[in-house]
Amino acid sequence: MADPRYPIGKFEFRPDINNNQRKLLIRKFSAMPRELRRVVRGLSKNQLATPYRPGGWTARQVVHHLADSHMNAYVRLKLAITEDQPTIKPYDEKLWAELPDATSLPVEPSLRLIESLHARMTAQFRSLQPQDFSRKFRHPEHGLMSLDWLLQIYTWHGRHHIGHITTVKKRKS
């Protein structure tokens, strides 16, 4: 049985992608909000309150986590474009997922936020020249990360969590 924590597999950074591969990743990144909205459409309150695995977040928490995480990615993208290797501030995603907005708020505000963030980020990614993807920011715990890494991980991240919600939907339908 596959690991339920990684429904699409673990993230693997590819450091030597070309511009055509970037364009494909940007299209996938751009499509994520529509895919997320499609997968949560029709979920009942019970399904939204269901963890995707024992000890995991509920489908509701996953949607709110996506908004939180991609909001941080947006700031990191802008900082890396406008500053020379800025140091970003990490956050405790587990604690954020336990806050009342993540545990009880309807998912619609986060779906709208994700749509807006992805529209802005997609436009920004598309405006970059190939060499701009080597710009970096510093994560205090993980070191230097490039914009190529940011594009790849957040494209994977959206699909990864859509996989979690799909698991809940299949199991509870």
Coordinates of N, CA and C in Angstrom, one line a residue:
M1 N 0.8 -1.2 0.0 CA 0.0 0.0 0.0 C 0.9 1.2 0.0
A2 N 0.5 2.2 -0.8 CA 1.3 3.5 -0.9 C 1.1 4.3 0.4
D3 N 2.1 5.1 0.7 CA 2.1 6.0 1.9 C 1.0 7.0 1.7
P4 N 0.0 7.0 2.6 CA -1.1 8.0 2.4 C -0.7 9.5 2.6
R5 N 0.5 9.7 3.2 CA 1.0 11.0 3.3 C 1.4 11.6 2.0
Y6 N 1.7 10.8 1.0 CA 2.2 11.2 -0.3 C 1.5 10.6 -1.4
P7 N 0.2 11.0 -1.7 CA -0.6 10.4 -2.7 C -0.1 10.5 -4.1
I8 N 0.8 11.5 -4.4 CA 1.4 11.6 -5.7 C 2.9 11.4 -5.6
G9 N 3.4 10.9 -4.5 CA 4.8 10.7 -4.3 C 5.5 11.9 -3.7
K10 N 6.7 11.7 -3.2 CA 7.4 12.8 -2.5 C 8.0 13.7 -3.6
F11 N 8.2 15.0 -3.1 CA 8.7 16.0 -4.0 C 10.1 15.7 -4.4
E12 N 10.5 15.9 -5.7 CA 11.8 15.7 -6.1 C 12.2 16.9 -7.0
F13 N 13.1 17.7 -6.5 CA 13.6 18.9 -7.2 C 14.4 18.5 -8.4
R14 N 14.1 19.1 -9.5 CA 14.9 18.9 -10.8 C 15.7 20.2 -11.0
P15 N 17.0 20.3 -10.7 CA 17.7 21.6 -10.9 C 18.0 22.0 -12.3
D16 N 17.9 21.2 -13.3 CA 18.3 21.5 -14.6 C 17.1 21.5 -15.6
I17 N 16.0 22.1 -15.2 CA 14.9 22.2 -16.2 C 15.1 23.3 -17.2
N18 N 14.5 23.1 -18.4 CA 14.6 24.1 -19.4 C 13.3 25.0 -19.4
N19 N 13.4 26.0 -20.3 CA 12.3 27.0 -20.3 C 10.9 26.3 -20.7
N20 N 10.9 25.4 -21.6 CA 9.7 24.7 -22.0 C 9.1 23.9 -20.8
Q21 N 10.0 23.3 -20.0 CA 9.5 22.6 -18.8 C 8.9 23.6 -17.8
R22 N 9.6 24.7 -17.7 CA 9.0 25.8 -16.8 C 7.7 26.2 -17.2
K23 N 7.5 26.4 -18.5 CA 6.2 26.8 -19.0 C 5.1 25.8 -18.7
L24 N 5.4 24.5 -18.8 CA 4.5 23.5 -18.5 C 4.2 23.5 -17.0
L25 N 5.2 23.7 -16.1 CA 5.0 23.8 -14.7 C 4.1 25.0 -14.4
I26 N 4.3 26.1 -15.0 CA 3.5 27.3 -14.8 C 2.1 27.1 -15.2
R27 N 1.8 26.4 -16.3 CA 0.4 26.0 -16.7 C -0.2 25.1 -15.6
K28 N 0.5 24.1 -15.1 CA 0.0 23.3 -14.0 C -0.3 24.1 -12.8
F29 N 0.6 25.0 -12.4 CA 0.5 25.8 -11.3 C -0.8 26.7 -11.4
S30 N -1.0 27.2 -12.6 CA -2.1 28.1 -12.9 C -3.4 27.4 -12.8
A31 N -3.4 26.1 -13.1 CA -4.6 25.3 -13.1 C -5.0 24.8 -11.8
M32 N -4.1 24.8 -10.8 CA -4.4 24.2 -9.5 C -5.7 24.8 -8.8
P33 N -5.9 26.1 -8.8 CA -7.2 26.5 -8.1 C -8.5 25.9 -8.7
R34 N -8.5 25.8 -10.1 CA -9.7 25.1 -10.7 C -9.8 23.7 -10.3
E35 N -8.7 23.0 -10.2 CA -8.7 21.6 -9.8 C -9.1 21.4 -8.4
L36 N -8.6 22.3 -7.5 CA -9.0 22.3 -6.1 C -10.5 22.6 -5.9
R37 N -11.0 23.6 -6.6 CA -12.4 23.9 -6.5 C -13.2 22.7 -7.0
R38 N -12.8 22.1 -8.1 CA -13.5 20.9 -8.6 C -13.6 19.8 -7.6
V39 N -12.4 19.5 -6.9 CA -12.4 18.4 -6.0 C -13.2 18.6 -4.7
V40 N -13.3 19.9 -4.3 CA -14.0 20.2 -3.1 C -15.5 20.4 -3.3
R41 N -15.9 20.6 -4.6 CA -17.3 20.9 -5.0 C -18.1 19.7 -4.5
G42 N -19.2 20.0 -3.7 CA -20.1 19.0 -3.3 C -19.7 18.2 -2.0
L43 N -18.5 18.5 -1.5 CA -18.1 17.9 -0.2 C -19.1 18.3 0.9
S44 N -19.5 17.3 1.6 CA -20.4 17.6 2.8 C -19.6 18.1 4.0
K45 N -20.3 18.6 5.0 CA -19.7 19.1 6.2 C -18.9 17.9 6.8
N46 N -19.5 16.7 6.8 CA -18.8 15.5 7.3 C -17.5 15.2 6.5
Q47 N -17.6 15.3 5.2 CA -16.4 15.1 4.4 C -15.3 16.1 4.7
L48 N -15.7 17.4 4.8 CA -14.7 18.4 5.1 C -14.1 18.2 6.5
A49 N -14.8 17.6 7.4 CA -14.3 17.4 8.8 C -13.6 16.0 8.9
T50 N -13.3 15.3 7.8 CA -12.7 14.0 7.8 C -11.2 14.2 7.5
P51 N -10.4 13.6 8.3 CA -8.9 13.6 8.1 C -8.6 12.7 6.8
Y52 N -7.6 13.1 6.1 CA -7.3 12.3 4.9 C -6.6 11.0 5.3
R53 N -6.0 10.9 6.5 CA -5.4 9.7 7.0 C -5.5 9.8 8.6
P54 N -5.4 8.7 9.3 CA -5.4 8.8 10.7 C -4.3 9.8 11.2
G55 N -4.6 10.7 12.0 CA -3.7 11.7 12.5 C -3.4 12.8 11.6
G56 N -4.0 12.8 10.4 CA -3.8 13.9 9.4 C -4.8 15.0 9.6
W57 N -4.6 16.0 8.8 CA -5.5 17.1 8.8 C -6.8 16.8 8.1
T58 N -7.9 17.5 8.4 CA -9.1 17.3 7.8 C -9.1 17.9 6.4
A59 N -10.0 17.6 5.5 CA -10.1 18.2 4.2 C -10.2 19.7 4.3
R60 N -10.9 20.2 5.3 CA -11.1 21.7 5.5 C -9.7 22.3 5.9
Q61 N -9.0 21.6 6.8 CA -7.7 22.1 7.2 C -6.7 22.1 6.0
V62 N -6.8 21.1 5.1 CA -5.9 21.1 4.0 C -6.2 22.3 3.0
V63 N -7.4 22.6 2.8 CA -7.8 23.7 1.9 C -7.2 25.0 2.5
H64 N -7.4 25.2 3.8 CA -6.9 26.4 4.5 C -5.4 26.4 4.5
H65 N -4.8 25.3 4.7 CA -3.3 25.2 4.7 C -2.8 25.6 3.3
L66 N -3.4 25.2 2.2 CA -3.0 25.6 0.9 C -3.0 27.1 0.7
A67 N -4.0 27.7 1.3 CA -4.1 29.2 1.2 C -2.9 29.8 2.0
D68 N -2.7 29.3 3.2 CA -1.6 29.8 4.1 C -0.3 29.6 3.4
S69 N 0.0 28.4 2.9 CA 1.3 28.1 2.4 C 1.5 28.9 1.1
H70 N 0.5 28.9 0.2 CA 0.8 29.6 -1.0 C 0.8 31.1 -0.9
M71 N 0.2 31.6 0.2 CA 0.4 33.0 0.5 C 1.9 33.3 0.9
N72 N 2.4 32.4 1.7 CA 3.8 32.6 2.1 C 4.7 32.4 0.8
A73 N 4.4 31.5 -0.1 CA 5.1 31.4 -1.3 C 5.1 32.7 -2.2
Y74 N 3.9 33.3 -2.2 CA 3.8 34.6 -2.9 C 4.8 35.6 -2.4
V75 N 4.8 35.7 -1.1 CA 5.8 36.7 -0.5 C 7.2 36.3 -0.8
R76 N 7.5 35.1 -0.7 CA 8.9 34.6 -1.0 C 9.3 34.9 -2.4
L77 N 8.3 34.7 -3.4 CA 8.6 35.0 -4.8 C 8.9 36.4 -5.0
K78 N 8.1 37.3 -4.4 CA 8.3 38.7 -4.6 C 9.6 39.2 -3.9
L79 N 9.9 38.6 -2.8 CA 11.2 39.0 -2.1 C 12.4 38.6 -2.9
A80 N 12.3 37.4 -3.5 CA 13.5 36.9 -4.3 C 13.7 37.7 -5.6
I81 N 12.6 38.2 -6.1 CA 12.7 39.0 -7.3 C 13.2 40.4 -7.0
T82 N 12.9 40.9 -5.9 CA 13.2 42.3 -5.6 C 14.4 42.5 -4.7
E83 N 14.9 41.5 -4.1 CA 16.0 41.6 -3.1 C 17.1 40.6 -3.5
D84 N 18.3 40.8 -3.0 CA 19.4 39.9 -3.2 C 19.5 38.8 -2.1
Q85 N 19.0 37.6 -2.4 CA 19.0 36.5 -1.5 C 18.5 36.8 -0.1
P86 N 17.2 37.3 -0.1 CA 16.6 37.7 1.2 C 16.4 36.5 2.0
T87 N 16.4 36.7 3.3 CA 16.1 35.6 4.3 C 14.6 35.7 4.6
I88 N 13.9 34.6 4.4 CA 12.5 34.6 4.6 C 12.2 34.1 6.0
K89 N 11.0 34.4 6.4 CA 10.6 33.9 7.8 C 9.7 32.7 7.6
P90 N 10.2 31.6 8.2 CA 9.4 30.4 8.2 C 8.2 30.5 9.2
Y91 N 7.3 29.6 9.1 CA 6.1 29.6 10.0 C 5.8 28.1 10.3
D92 N 5.1 27.9 11.4 CA 4.8 26.6 11.9 C 3.4 26.2 11.3
E93 N 3.5 25.5 10.2 CA 2.2 25.1 9.5 C 1.3 24.3 10.3
K94 N 1.9 23.4 11.2 CA 1.0 22.6 12.0 C 0.2 23.5 13.0
L95 N 0.9 24.4 13.6 CA 0.1 25.3 14.5 C -0.9 26.2 13.8
W96 N -0.5 26.7 12.6 CA -1.5 27.4 11.8 C -2.7 26.6 11.5
A97 N -2.5 25.3 11.2 CA -3.7 24.4 10.8 C -4.6 24.1 12.0
E98 N -4.1 24.4 13.2 CA -5.0 24.2 14.4 C -5.7 25.5 14.8
L99 N -5.4 26.6 14.2 CA -6.1 27.9 14.5 C -7.6 27.8 14.1
P100 N -8.4 28.5 14.8 CA -9.9 28.4 14.6 C -10.3 28.7 13.1
D101 N -9.6 29.6 12.4 CA -10.0 29.8 11.0 C -9.8 28.6 10.2
A102 N -8.7 27.8 10.5 CA -8.4 26.6 9.7 C -9.3 25.4 10.1
T103 N -9.8 25.4 11.3 CA -10.6 24.2 11.8 C -12.1 24.4 11.6
S104 N -12.6 25.7 11.5 CA -14.0 25.8 11.4 C -14.5 26.7 10.3
L105 N -13.7 27.6 9.7 CA -14.2 28.5 8.7 C -14.6 27.7 7.4
P106 N -15.7 28.1 6.7 CA -15.9 27.5 5.4 C -14.7 27.6 4.5
V107 N -14.6 26.7 3.5 CA -13.4 26.7 2.6 C -13.5 27.8 1.6
E108 N -14.7 28.4 1.3 CA -14.8 29.3 0.2 C -13.8 30.5 0.3
P109 N -13.6 31.2 1.5 CA -12.7 32.3 1.5 C -11.2 31.8 1.1
S110 N -10.8 30.6 1.5 CA -9.5 30.2 1.1 C -9.5 29.8 -0.4
L111 N -10.5 29.3 -0.9 CA -10.6 29.0 -2.4 C -10.4 30.3 -3.2
R112 N -11.1 31.3 -2.8 CA -11.0 32.6 -3.4 C -9.5 33.2 -3.3
L113 N -9.0 33.0 -2.1 CA -7.6 33.5 -1.9 C -6.6 32.8 -2.7
I114 N -6.8 31.5 -2.8 CA -5.9 30.7 -3.7 C -6.0 31.1 -5.2
E115 N -7.2 31.3 -5.6 CA -7.5 31.8 -7.0 C -6.7 33.1 -7.2
S116 N -6.8 34.0 -6.3 CA -6.2 35.3 -6.4 C -4.7 35.2 -6.4
L117 N -4.2 34.4 -5.4 CA -2.7 34.2 -5.3 C -2.1 33.6 -6.6
H118 N -2.8 32.6 -7.1 CA -2.3 31.9 -8.3 C -2.4 32.8 -9.5
A119 N -3.4 33.6 -9.6 CA -3.4 34.6 -10.7 C -2.2 35.5 -10.7
R120 N -1.9 36.1 -9.5 CA -0.8 37.0 -9.3 C 0.5 36.2 -9.6
M121 N 0.7 35.1 -8.9 CA 1.9 34.4 -9.1 C 2.2 33.9 -10.5
T122 N 1.1 33.4 -11.1 CA 1.2 33.0 -12.5 C 1.7 34.1 -13.4
A123 N 1.1 35.3 -13.2 CA 1.5 36.4 -14.0 C 3.0 36.8 -13.7
Q124 N 3.4 36.7 -12.5 CA 4.8 37.0 -12.1 C 5.7 35.9 -12.7
F125 N 5.4 34.7 -12.6 CA 6.3 33.6 -13.2 C 6.4 33.8 -14.7
R126 N 5.3 34.1 -15.3 CA 5.3 34.3 -16.8 C 6.1 35.5 -17.2
S127 N 6.3 36.5 -16.3 CA 7.0 37.7 -16.7 C 8.5 37.5 -16.5
L128 N 8.9 36.5 -15.9 CA 10.4 36.2 -15.6 C 11.1 35.8 -16.8
Q129 N 12.4 36.2 -16.9 CA 13.3 35.7 -18.0 C 13.9 34.4 -17.4
P130 N 14.3 33.5 -18.3 CA 14.8 32.2 -17.9 C 15.9 32.3 -16.8
Q131 N 16.8 33.3 -16.9 CA 17.8 33.5 -15.9 C 17.3 33.9 -14.6
D132 N 16.1 34.5 -14.5 CA 15.5 35.0 -13.3 C 15.2 33.8 -12.4
F133 N 15.0 32.6 -12.9 CA 14.6 31.5 -12.1 C 15.7 31.0 -11.2
S134 N 16.9 31.5 -11.5 CA 18.1 31.1 -10.6 C 18.2 32.1 -9.4
R135 N 17.3 33.1 -9.4 CA 17.3 34.0 -8.2 C 17.0 33.2 -7.0
K136 N 17.5 33.6 -5.8 CA 17.4 32.8 -4.6 C 16.9 33.6 -3.4
F137 N 16.3 32.8 -2.5 CA 16.0 33.4 -1.2 C 16.6 32.4 -0.2
R138 N 16.8 32.8 1.0 CA 17.4 32.0 2.1 C 16.4 31.6 3.1
H139 N 16.2 30.3 3.2 CA 15.4 29.7 4.3 C 16.3 29.4 5.5
P140 N 15.9 30.0 6.7 CA 16.8 29.8 7.8 C 17.2 28.3 8.1
E141 N 16.3 27.4 7.8 CA 16.5 26.0 8.2 C 17.0 25.2 7.0
H142 N 16.8 25.6 5.8 CA 17.1 24.8 4.6 C 18.1 25.4 3.6
G143 N 18.5 26.6 3.9 CA 19.5 27.3 3.1 C 18.9 28.0 1.9
L144 N 19.8 28.1 0.8 CA 19.3 28.9 -0.4 C 18.4 28.0 -1.2
M145 N 17.3 28.7 -1.7 CA 16.3 28.0 -2.6 C 16.1 29.0 -3.8
S146 N 16.1 28.4 -5.0 CA 15.9 29.2 -6.2 C 14.4 29.3 -6.5
L147 N 14.1 30.2 -7.4 CA 12.8 30.4 -8.0 C 12.4 29.1 -8.8
D148 N 13.3 28.4 -9.4 CA 13.0 27.2 -10.0 C 12.5 26.2 -9.0
W149 N 13.1 26.1 -7.8 CA 12.7 25.3 -6.7 C 11.3 25.7 -6.3
L150 N 11.1 27.0 -6.1 CA 9.8 27.5 -5.6 C 8.7 27.1 -6.6
L151 N 8.9 27.3 -7.9 CA 7.9 26.9 -8.9 C 7.6 25.4 -8.8
Q152 N 8.7 24.6 -8.7 CA 8.5 23.2 -8.7 C 7.8 22.7 -7.5
I153 N 8.2 23.2 -6.3 CA 7.6 22.7 -5.1 C 6.1 23.1 -4.9
Y154 N 5.8 24.3 -5.3 CA 4.4 24.7 -5.1 C 3.5 24.2 -6.2
T155 N 4.0 23.8 -7.3 CA 3.2 23.1 -8.3 C 2.9 21.7 -7.8
W156 N 4.0 21.1 -7.2 CA 3.8 19.7 -6.6 C 2.9 19.9 -5.4
H157 N 3.1 20.9 -4.5 CA 2.3 21.0 -3.3 C 0.8 21.1 -3.5
G158 N 0.4 21.8 -4.5 CA -1.0 21.9 -4.8 C -1.6 20.5 -5.2
R159 N -0.9 19.8 -6.1 CA -1.4 18.5 -6.5 C -1.3 17.5 -5.4
H160 N -0.3 17.6 -4.5 CA -0.1 16.7 -3.4 C -1.4 16.8 -2.5
H161 N -1.8 18.1 -2.1 CA -2.9 18.2 -1.2 C -4.3 18.0 -1.9
I162 N -4.4 18.2 -3.2 CA -5.6 17.8 -3.9 C -5.7 16.3 -3.9
G163 N -4.6 15.6 -3.9 CA -4.6 14.1 -3.7 C -5.1 13.7 -2.4
H164 N -4.8 14.5 -1.3 CA -5.3 14.2 0.0 C -6.8 14.3 0.0
I165 N -7.3 15.4 -0.5 CA -8.8 15.7 -0.5 C -9.5 14.7 -1.4
T166 N -8.9 14.3 -2.5 CA -9.5 13.2 -3.4 C -9.6 11.9 -2.6
T167 N -8.6 11.6 -1.7 CA -8.7 10.4 -0.9 C -9.9 10.5 0.0
V168 N -10.1 11.6 0.6 CA -11.3 11.8 1.5 C -12.6 11.6 0.7
K169 N -12.6 12.2 -0.4 CA -13.8 12.2 -1.3 C -14.1 10.7 -1.7
K170 N -13.1 10.0 -2.1 CA -13.3 8.6 -2.5 C -13.8 7.7 -1.3
R171 N -13.1 7.9 -0.2 CA -13.4 7.1 1.0 C -14.7 7.4 1.6
K172 N -15.2 8.6 1.5 CA -16.5 9.0 2.1 C -17.6 9.2 1.2
S173 N -17.5 8.8 -0.1 CA -18.6 9.0 -1.0 C -19.5 7.8 -1.0

